[in-house]
Amino acid sequence: MSKEQIQLLLNSCVGAINQRLTDIFDEQHQQYGQYSRIDEAMRYSCLNTGKRIRPFLLIQSARLFNIGLNQSLHAAAAIELIHNYSLIHDDLPAMDNDDMRRGKPTLHKKYDDATAILAGDAMLTLAFETLSDKRTSDDANIRCALIAQLAHAAGAYGMVGGQMLDLSLDSISTDDHLITHMQRLKTGCLFEFSCQAGAILGNASHQEKQALQGYSQQIGLLFQMTDDLLDHIGDTKIVGKKTNKDSKLKKATFVDKMGVKQAQQHCALIAEQACAHLKIFNKKGNVLKDLAHFIIKRVA
Ligand code: GRG
């Protein structure tokens, strides 16, 4: 599949996920709210130009098991809510202190710190409310498995733990294993959840789950490395946020350690390793393979 074709597929995912998130916000608002500043702030954060990579991974992983878009969209909305909450909190002055995200003022800049903290908290809990809804699956065991898995992926031994580690590492004293571990937690855990959620929705076998786990772990590393590369070589206007932040903040990244050229070559290797895990799915795995190559092209 060409870069344009995969972009078209991603665009259709963006449209579908935006619609589902809008429906979820509308339902909540109609049921519980009059005017609500939190509702407005959540929409400001979620309904915009995000790439929706995690929902795409979830939808495409579910497709491997013949689960259609309509059946996977609710879980896909849940992962996007968690991702957006993490970005809001990451942008706060106490963390990365960013003014711009997706080409717009960050939430705390547009509103204030308290609103940003609360909107993030509300999105975190809304994600679990969404997973507990029967539209996620009419099988309670599946809903419960998804909730447990996402709670772990987003928590102290997943994304939050990775963020904590990231805040405490500097680029000089940090060894490669620790950087990999930190990135696997901070970024990788949500990628892993996305693919595992597709497998859970599709009642996948142990072997199929393992294959998707291997793929998603590599994709998480690849995505983090391309994000770090974009920080070095990307254009603020295209990336939608300030670049060259990592070295200024003395952040521990592989790009700092290896240099841009070697990091680009390493990305190609990681993508190949990711794709190798998909062998078991034969041709059905092609879209996920194409996604790996699409991610590299962002920094090629
Ligand atoms: C605050 C609990 C907490 C966690 C923060 C997400 C995160 C953890 C930190 C963001 C820092 C960062 C730049 C990580 C690199 C990978 C990443 C998550 C990039 C942003 O994700 P994209 O590119 O964003 O998918 P869009 O805007 O497309 O949704």
Coordinates of C-alpha atoms and ligand atoms in Angstrom, one line a residue:
M1 CA 0.0 0.0 0.0
S2 CA 1.4 3.5 -0.9
K3 CA 1.9 6.3 1.6
E4 CA -1.2 8.0 0.1
Q5 CA -3.3 4.9 0.5
I6 CA -2.5 4.4 4.1
Q7 CA -3.0 8.1 4.8
L8 CA -6.5 7.7 3.3
L9 CA -7.2 4.8 5.6
L10 CA -5.9 6.8 8.5
N11 CA -8.1 9.7 7.5
S12 CA -11.2 7.6 7.5
C13 CA -10.2 6.4 11.0
V14 CA -9.9 10.1 12.1
G15 CA -13.4 10.8 10.8
A16 CA -14.9 7.8 12.5
I17 CA -13.2 8.4 15.8
N18 CA -14.0 12.1 15.8
Q19 CA -17.7 11.2 15.2
R20 CA -17.7 8.6 18.0
L21 CA -16.0 11.0 20.5
T22 CA -18.5 13.7 19.6
D23 CA -21.3 11.3 20.2
I24 CA -19.9 10.3 23.6
F25 CA -19.5 13.9 24.7
D26 CA -23.0 14.8 23.4
E27 CA -24.6 11.8 25.2
Q28 CA -22.8 12.8 28.5
H29 CA -23.8 16.4 28.1
Q30 CA -27.4 15.7 27.3
Q31 CA -27.7 13.2 30.2
Y32 CA -25.9 15.1 32.9
G33 CA -25.0 18.7 31.9
Q34 CA -26.2 22.1 31.3
Y35 CA -23.3 24.4 30.4
S36 CA -20.1 22.7 31.4
R37 CA -16.5 24.1 31.2
I38 CA -15.1 20.6 31.5
D39 CA -17.2 19.4 28.5
E40 CA -15.9 22.4 26.5
A41 CA -12.3 21.7 27.5
M42 CA -12.5 18.0 26.7
R43 CA -13.8 18.7 23.3
Y44 CA -11.1 21.3 22.7
S45 CA -8.5 18.7 23.6
C46 CA -9.9 15.7 21.7
L47 CA -11.7 17.0 18.6
N48 CA -8.9 18.2 16.4
T49 CA -6.0 17.2 14.3
G50 CA -4.6 14.2 16.3
K51 CA -3.3 11.4 14.0
R52 CA -5.4 8.8 15.8
I53 CA -2.7 6.2 15.5
R54 CA -3.7 4.3 18.6
P55 CA -7.4 3.9 17.6
F56 CA -6.1 2.9 14.1
L57 CA -4.0 0.2 15.6
L58 CA -6.9 -1.0 17.7
I59 CA -9.3 -1.0 14.7
Q60 CA -6.9 -2.8 12.4
S61 CA -5.9 -5.4 15.1
A62 CA -9.6 -6.1 15.6
R63 CA -10.0 -6.5 11.8
L64 CA -7.5 -9.4 11.9
F65 CA -10.3 -11.3 13.7
N66 CA -13.1 -10.0 11.5
I67 CA -14.3 -7.4 14.0
G68 CA -15.8 -4.5 12.0
L69 CA -15.3 -0.8 12.6
N70 CA -18.6 -0.3 14.3
Q71 CA -17.7 -3.0 16.9
S72 CA -14.3 -1.6 17.6
L73 CA -15.0 2.1 17.7
H74 CA -16.0 2.4 21.3
A75 CA -12.8 0.8 22.6
A76 CA -10.9 2.9 20.1
A77 CA -12.5 6.1 21.5
A78 CA -11.5 5.0 25.0
I79 CA -7.8 4.7 24.1
E80 CA -7.9 8.1 22.4
L81 CA -9.4 9.6 25.5
I82 CA -6.5 8.2 27.6
H83 CA -4.0 9.4 25.1
N84 CA -5.4 13.0 25.1
Y85 CA -5.6 13.1 28.9
S86 CA -1.9 12.2 29.0
L87 CA -1.0 14.9 26.5
I88 CA -2.9 17.6 28.5
H89 CA -1.1 16.6 31.7
D90 CA 2.3 16.3 29.9
D91 CA 1.9 19.8 28.6
L92 CA 1.4 21.3 32.1
P93 CA 4.1 23.6 33.6
A94 CA 4.9 20.9 36.2
M95 CA 5.8 18.5 33.4
D96 CA 6.9 19.5 29.9
N97 CA 5.5 23.0 30.1
D98 CA 4.4 23.3 26.4
D99 CA 2.5 26.2 24.9
M100 CA 1.5 24.6 21.7
R101 CA 0.0 21.2 20.8
R102 CA -1.4 20.2 17.4
G103 CA -0.8 23.8 16.1
K104 CA -3.0 25.3 18.8
P105 CA -2.5 26.7 22.4
T106 CA -2.2 23.8 24.9
L107 CA -5.3 23.3 27.1
H108 CA -3.8 25.1 30.2
K109 CA -2.8 28.0 28.0
K110 CA -6.3 28.3 26.4
Y111 CA -8.1 27.8 29.8
D112 CA -6.0 27.5 33.0
D113 CA -4.0 24.8 34.9
A114 CA -6.9 23.8 37.1
T115 CA -9.2 23.2 34.1
A116 CA -6.5 21.3 32.3
I117 CA -5.9 19.0 35.3
L118 CA -9.6 18.4 35.8
A119 CA -10.4 17.9 32.1
G120 CA -7.5 15.3 31.9
D121 CA -8.9 13.6 35.0
A122 CA -12.4 13.6 33.5
M123 CA -11.1 12.0 30.3
L124 CA -9.3 9.4 32.2
T125 CA -12.4 8.3 34.0
L126 CA -14.6 8.7 30.9
A127 CA -12.4 6.2 29.1
F128 CA -13.3 3.5 31.6
E129 CA -17.0 4.5 31.5
T130 CA -16.7 4.0 27.7
L131 CA -15.1 0.6 28.0
S132 CA -17.8 -0.5 30.5
D133 CA -20.6 0.4 28.0
K134 CA -22.3 -2.4 26.1
R135 CA -21.4 -0.8 22.8
T136 CA -17.8 -1.8 23.5
S137 CA -18.9 -5.5 23.6
D138 CA -22.0 -7.3 24.7
D139 CA -19.7 -9.8 26.5
A140 CA -19.1 -8.7 30.1
N141 CA -15.9 -10.8 30.3
I142 CA -14.5 -8.9 27.3
R143 CA -15.4 -5.5 28.8
C144 CA -13.8 -6.5 32.0
A145 CA -10.6 -7.8 30.4
L146 CA -10.3 -4.5 28.4
I147 CA -10.8 -2.4 31.6
A148 CA -8.2 -4.4 33.5
Q149 CA -5.7 -4.2 30.6
L150 CA -6.1 -0.5 30.0
A151 CA -5.9 0.3 33.8
H152 CA -2.6 -1.5 33.9
A153 CA -1.3 0.0 30.6
A154 CA -2.1 3.6 31.8
G155 CA -1.0 3.2 35.4
A156 CA 2.0 3.2 37.7
Y157 CA 3.6 0.2 35.9
G158 CA 2.7 1.5 32.5
M159 CA 2.4 5.1 31.1
V160 CA 2.4 7.0 34.4
G161 CA 5.4 5.0 35.6
G162 CA 7.2 5.8 32.3
Q163 CA 6.4 9.5 32.7
M164 CA 7.8 9.5 36.2
L165 CA 11.0 7.8 35.0
D166 CA 11.3 10.2 32.2
L167 CA 11.1 13.2 34.5
S168 CA 13.9 11.8 36.6
L169 CA 16.4 10.8 33.8
D170 CA 18.9 13.1 32.2
S171 CA 20.6 12.4 28.9
I172 CA 24.2 12.2 30.3
S173 CA 23.9 9.5 32.9
T174 CA 21.3 7.3 31.3
D175 CA 22.1 3.9 29.8
D176 CA 20.4 2.5 26.7
H177 CA 18.4 -0.1 28.7
L178 CA 16.9 2.5 30.9
I179 CA 15.9 4.7 28.0
T180 CA 14.3 1.7 26.3
H181 CA 12.5 0.7 29.5
M182 CA 11.2 4.3 30.0
Q183 CA 10.0 4.6 26.4
R184 CA 8.4 1.2 26.5
L185 CA 6.4 2.3 29.6
K186 CA 5.7 5.9 28.6
T187 CA 4.7 5.5 25.0
G188 CA 4.8 1.7 24.3
C189 CA 2.1 0.6 26.8
L190 CA -0.7 2.4 25.1
F191 CA 0.4 1.0 21.7
E192 CA 0.5 -2.5 23.3
F193 CA -3.0 -2.0 24.7
S194 CA -4.3 -0.9 21.4
C195 CA -3.2 -4.1 19.7
Q196 CA -4.2 -6.3 22.6
A197 CA -7.6 -4.7 22.7
G198 CA -8.2 -5.7 19.1
A199 CA -7.1 -9.2 20.1
I200 CA -9.4 -9.3 23.1
L201 CA -12.4 -8.1 21.1
G202 CA -11.6 -10.8 18.6
N203 CA -11.1 -13.6 21.1
A204 CA -7.6 -14.2 19.7
S205 CA -5.5 -17.2 20.5
H206 CA -2.5 -17.0 22.8
Q207 CA -0.2 -17.2 19.9
E208 CA -2.0 -14.4 18.0
K209 CA -1.9 -12.2 21.1
Q210 CA 1.8 -12.8 21.5
A211 CA 2.4 -11.9 17.8
L212 CA 0.5 -8.6 18.3
Q213 CA 2.4 -7.9 21.5
G214 CA 5.7 -8.3 19.7
Y215 CA 4.5 -6.1 16.9
S216 CA 3.1 -3.3 19.1
Q217 CA 6.2 -3.2 21.3
Q218 CA 8.4 -2.5 18.3
I219 CA 5.9 0.0 16.9
G220 CA 5.9 1.8 20.3
L221 CA 9.7 2.1 20.2
L222 CA 9.6 3.1 16.5
F223 CA 7.0 5.8 17.2
Q224 CA 8.9 7.2 20.1
M225 CA 12.1 7.3 18.1
T226 CA 10.4 9.1 15.1
D227 CA 8.8 11.5 17.6
D228 CA 12.3 12.3 19.0
L229 CA 13.7 12.6 15.5
L230 CA 10.9 15.1 14.6
D231 CA 12.0 17.1 17.7
H232 CA 15.5 17.3 16.0
I233 CA 14.7 17.7 12.3
G234 CA 10.9 18.6 12.2
D235 CA 9.4 21.9 11.3
T236 CA 7.3 23.4 14.1
K237 CA 4.5 24.3 11.6
I238 CA 4.2 20.7 10.4
V239 CA 4.8 19.0 13.8
G240 CA 2.3 21.4 15.5
K241 CA 4.5 21.9 18.6
K242 CA 7.8 23.4 19.6
T243 CA 10.8 21.4 18.3
N244 CA 14.3 21.1 19.7
K245 CA 12.9 20.7 23.2
D246 CA 14.5 17.4 24.2
S247 CA 18.1 18.7 24.1
K248 CA 17.2 21.9 25.8
L249 CA 15.6 20.0 28.6
K250 CA 18.5 17.5 28.6
K251 CA 16.0 14.6 27.9
A252 CA 17.3 11.1 27.5
T253 CA 16.7 10.0 23.9
F254 CA 18.3 7.7 21.5
V255 CA 18.6 10.4 18.9
D256 CA 20.9 12.3 21.2
K257 CA 22.9 9.2 21.8
M258 CA 23.2 7.9 18.2
G259 CA 22.8 11.0 16.1
V260 CA 20.2 11.7 13.5
K261 CA 21.5 9.5 10.7
Q262 CA 22.0 6.4 12.8
A263 CA 18.6 6.9 14.5
Q264 CA 17.0 7.0 11.0
Q265 CA 18.7 3.7 10.1
H266 CA 17.7 2.2 13.4
C267 CA 14.0 3.1 12.7
A268 CA 14.1 1.0 9.5
L269 CA 15.5 -1.9 11.5
I270 CA 12.8 -1.6 14.2
A271 CA 10.1 -1.5 11.5
E272 CA 11.3 -4.7 10.0
Q273 CA 11.4 -6.4 13.4
A274 CA 7.8 -5.2 14.0
C275 CA 6.6 -6.6 10.7
A276 CA 8.3 -10.0 11.3
H277 CA 5.9 -10.6 14.2
L278 CA 2.9 -10.4 11.8
K279 CA 3.9 -13.5 9.8
I280 CA 1.2 -15.5 11.5
F281 CA -1.6 -13.3 10.0
N282 CA -0.4 -13.8 6.4
K283 CA -1.8 -11.2 4.0
K284 CA -4.3 -10.0 6.6
G285 CA -1.4 -8.3 8.5
N286 CA -0.5 -6.1 5.5
V287 CA -2.2 -2.9 6.7
L288 CA -0.3 -3.1 10.0
K289 CA 2.9 -3.7 8.1
D290 CA 2.2 -0.7 5.9
L291 CA 1.6 1.4 9.0
A292 CA 5.1 0.6 10.3
H293 CA 6.6 1.8 7.0
F294 CA 4.3 4.9 7.0
I295 CA 5.6 5.9 10.4
I296 CA 9.2 5.8 9.2
K297 CA 8.4 8.0 6.2
R298 CA 7.5 10.8 8.7
V299 CA 11.2 11.1 9.3
A300 CA 12.9 9.7 6.2
Ligands
GRG1 C1 1.2 12.8 31.9 C2 0.6 10.5 32.7 C3 1.2 11.4 31.7 C4 1.8 10.7 30.7 C5 2.4 11.5 29.6 C6 2.1 10.8 26.3 C7 3.1 11.2 27.3 C8 3.0 10.5 28.6 C9 4.0 12.1 27.0 C10 4.0 12.8 25.8 C11 5.4 13.1 25.5 C12 5.8 12.5 24.2 C13 6.1 13.6 23.2 C14 5.9 11.2 23.9 C15 6.3 10.7 22.6 C16 5.3 9.9 21.9 C17 4.0 10.6 21.9 C18 3.1 10.1 22.9 C19 3.7 11.5 21.0 C20 2.4 12.2 20.9 O1 1.5 11.3 20.3 P1 1.0 11.5 18.8 O2 2.0 11.9 17.9 O3 0.0 12.7 19.0 O4 0.2 10.3 18.4 P2 -1.3 13.1 18.2 O5 -1.3 14.6 18.4 O6 -1.2 12.7 16.8 O7 -2.4 12.5 18.9

